[in-house]
């Protein structure tokens, strides 16, 4: 136990900290331009049907209104290529206003554009739309109706489950959840010539945004520039192009003026994706000692009428534990609801709610400690891909977590632990997230003004990318951080990866390191070759670059800026391109995954009917942690989101028309300061050289995985009530 | 046009943007460039029918505007004055991203009409401190990494600085309660709390 290696805490302000605390960081809707007009969409008020007529006469008659656009006059907007890769990805492929059909409540049907935001809002309200309404398909049990598939199968799971000595068989439900980043989705479209547009977007994937928008607008890809300097977070909801971008760009083209379109909070629930509702049946069987024998995971997720998004709930079921006989099947149930999309930890997070709840229920059936049961079923091999894990320390996570949490104080008897009026419950869950790497290009330049410039067309969505890259180049060159500039978030920069799936840091860092090495080498080579150089004629090993100084073996020292001036060079640059492993996953020798253990303490006050999460201890095994403070912050923030998933969050759909009844931040309850538990996060320190040269596997999603089932386990421990449908509602507990 | 009392023409609007840009360039950093196209002298901001003369005092400076009475203080700051440090997260008083100070008290600027604040002393994040001379709360937020994406941060900081003058108890729970109008979806609450308690010396 005392051999478990952990990362030492460290503290340092982020590279972009001064901008963030003074309001100077520029987010998408902060871009203002002369002659800029404002667009406000009009949304459908039926869940299914056809537009009968749009009467925009009174809106158009308002002074200062520049136009009302709909299917009749928006002009050509095309369907983009749709592929599973990250280059042409879009979840809602139908361009806005394509036809008169309505398939979900809130779908854009028109847009008003005006000189001011207030006028555009008033005009949008004045547009009268009439519909031929039909009865939408909504609610009901989710079955595997479409896109049916066996995700994974090994052995004979049905037979093994039938023969298992101890078993559980339950259905778990996760509700529709909404990302709700505080920054609303927005586009500022600015045509710089009749066929060239710059789009300021709230995007976690600027390159995909560019590719797709070029197609929708019918202009060459190189004529679209997408810029996202700072993102007010996205959690997956800002990965792929949404229809408002096309509306902003199309109206800006029509009017030959910059157009700003900021979606409102209601649209955040209906027009930019959500995590879909899922229903998952888990059948888990073991022998009487607790060794898992069979796992069957059948799930269905809700989808929209036309699109392909499936919540990949079984993603981790095949490898989290050692089980000989496993079957995972999937499908979607189509409803008249808006298009779902990836939300933080897509697939695994709802999937683990089901799987880890079932493990807890099995532990109770076995009369075993749930920590011990998980350790008993630990495995060194990924039985799904039949490869060894590159680095798996789930057992250490569970052991260290139990120690830090004080798990040994747990009295397993339901309702047996108290603190004042509160009944205390302890719960635990394991978590995991796959580590993958994407292609990344990056450039590093030493410039003659004595600065270093790093550029990469990727994003900082709050994860600390600006800081990570500045720190890495500081490490590589010894040059002071205040002389290092980082440029991100622009499609004119070398192509960087999306900010999603916990992949960005591990993908970009190797490219920047290599670009930096190249730039150094190019500088030194020039110094030994060029006539005007004081180091001319030296061999490669007789010259070195340290702390910004170039030193020759026979004496002589010069800072790189002076040297560049001597050499008549504006800069010494290096450009690197590092391949990811997504395309050739099968060829990898190892299975690279992150793991973790979540321990949760809840308090249930039956007198006040008050339930809260009191504290969370989280131990994460994510390889090397490149940037301690922002990494811990990611896990802490994910835990807070997990409290929301466990106790508060679900979108309420009106069964008559699909209207989201709580589409605002007061009624869709998200954790606030007062809901934040005490949080204790530890990172194990086992760098994973198979994941990438830096040994880092990413920390964006894993912190959310496992929190909800650990909360449910703790609620059961305190109250005896097993909640299988999230979130845990007070009503669920009132019978106790 | 005096420094203290400026009419907001398109030109000064952009000049203002330029000033913000210059501050940024001095930092070790991040290109924050705004591709603002050139504009001609003749371009004036649009004046809607029913616009009123409104004078606002923001961060110690007077601004004379012609705006409709329905313009919220938040939209006025962001869209009319290009003071975009104050953010919009909901427009309904539910998230706190738009928090500013009016006469030293915290206010959700999305729930307030600009025209109702003539004669008030308005402070926004831009008036609290600068990158060179940050307010102690801004410093503490940097040190404690009290944000991730930074979008709620202006509001959190404005709430937190107002809280310093409010009758708020010492305990963490008191601060949590008093800060609960400011949602951080990134969930940086633990670090925000530490930053605030640090400044309060608790
Ligand atoms: S924008 Fe004002 S409280 Fe959300
Ligand atoms: S830092 Fe992102 S919402 Fe608070």
Short mmCIF file of N, CA and C and ligand atoms in Angstrom, two decimals, chain B residues 74 87-99 108-111, ligand 1:
data_model
loop_
_atom_site.label_atom_id
_atom_site.label_comp_id
_atom_site.label_asym_id
_atom_site.label_seq_id
_atom_site.Cartn_x
_atom_site.Cartn_y
_atom_site.Cartn_z
N UNK B 74 -26.94 44.96 -19.14
CA UNK B 74 -25.98 43.99 -19.67
C UNK B 74 -25.75 44.19 -21.16
N UNK B 87 -20.51 39.04 -18.74
CA UNK B 87 -21.01 37.99 -19.65
C UNK B 87 -22.50 37.74 -19.51
N UNK B 88 -23.06 37.19 -20.59
CA UNK B 88 -24.46 36.75 -20.56
C UNK B 88 -24.51 35.23 -20.55
N UNK B 89 -25.17 34.68 -19.54
CA UNK B 89 -25.28 33.22 -19.49
C UNK B 89 -26.71 32.75 -19.57
N UNK B 90 -27.66 33.63 -19.26
CA UNK B 90 -29.05 33.19 -19.27
C UNK B 90 -30.02 34.31 -19.63
N UNK B 91 -29.67 35.54 -19.30
CA UNK B 91 -30.53 36.70 -19.56
C UNK B 91 -31.77 36.70 -18.68
N UNK B 92 -31.77 35.86 -17.64
CA UNK B 92 -32.96 35.71 -16.80
C UNK B 92 -32.65 35.82 -15.30
N UNK B 93 -31.47 36.29 -14.96
CA UNK B 93 -31.17 36.38 -13.53
C UNK B 93 -30.95 35.05 -12.85
N UNK B 94 -30.57 34.04 -13.62
CA UNK B 94 -30.46 32.70 -13.05
C UNK B 94 -29.03 32.18 -12.93
N UNK B 95 -28.06 32.88 -13.51
CA UNK B 95 -26.71 32.30 -13.53
C UNK B 95 -25.65 33.16 -12.88
N UNK B 96 -25.84 34.46 -12.86
CA UNK B 96 -24.87 35.34 -12.20
C UNK B 96 -23.70 35.78 -13.06
N UNK B 97 -23.62 35.31 -14.30
CA UNK B 97 -22.48 35.66 -15.15
C UNK B 97 -22.41 37.16 -15.41
N UNK B 98 -23.54 37.84 -15.30
CA UNK B 98 -23.62 39.26 -15.65
C UNK B 98 -23.47 40.17 -14.44
N UNK B 99 -23.03 39.62 -13.31
CA UNK B 99 -22.97 40.41 -12.07
C UNK B 99 -22.02 41.60 -12.18
N UNK B 108 -27.53 41.78 -10.88
CA UNK B 108 -27.54 41.05 -12.15
C UNK B 108 -27.88 42.05 -13.26
N UNK B 109 -26.92 42.37 -14.07
CA UNK B 109 -27.16 43.44 -15.05
C UNK B 109 -28.16 43.03 -16.13
N UNK B 110 -28.43 41.74 -16.27
CA UNK B 110 -29.42 41.31 -17.27
C UNK B 110 -30.84 41.61 -16.81
N UNK B 111 -31.01 41.81 -15.51
CA UNK B 111 -32.34 42.06 -14.97
C UNK B 111 -32.59 43.55 -14.73
S1 LIG C 1 -27.08 36.55 -17.55
FE1 LIG C 1 -27.76 37.65 -15.87
S2 LIG C 1 -27.99 36.17 -14.37
FE2 LIG C 1 -27.52 35.00 -16.13
#
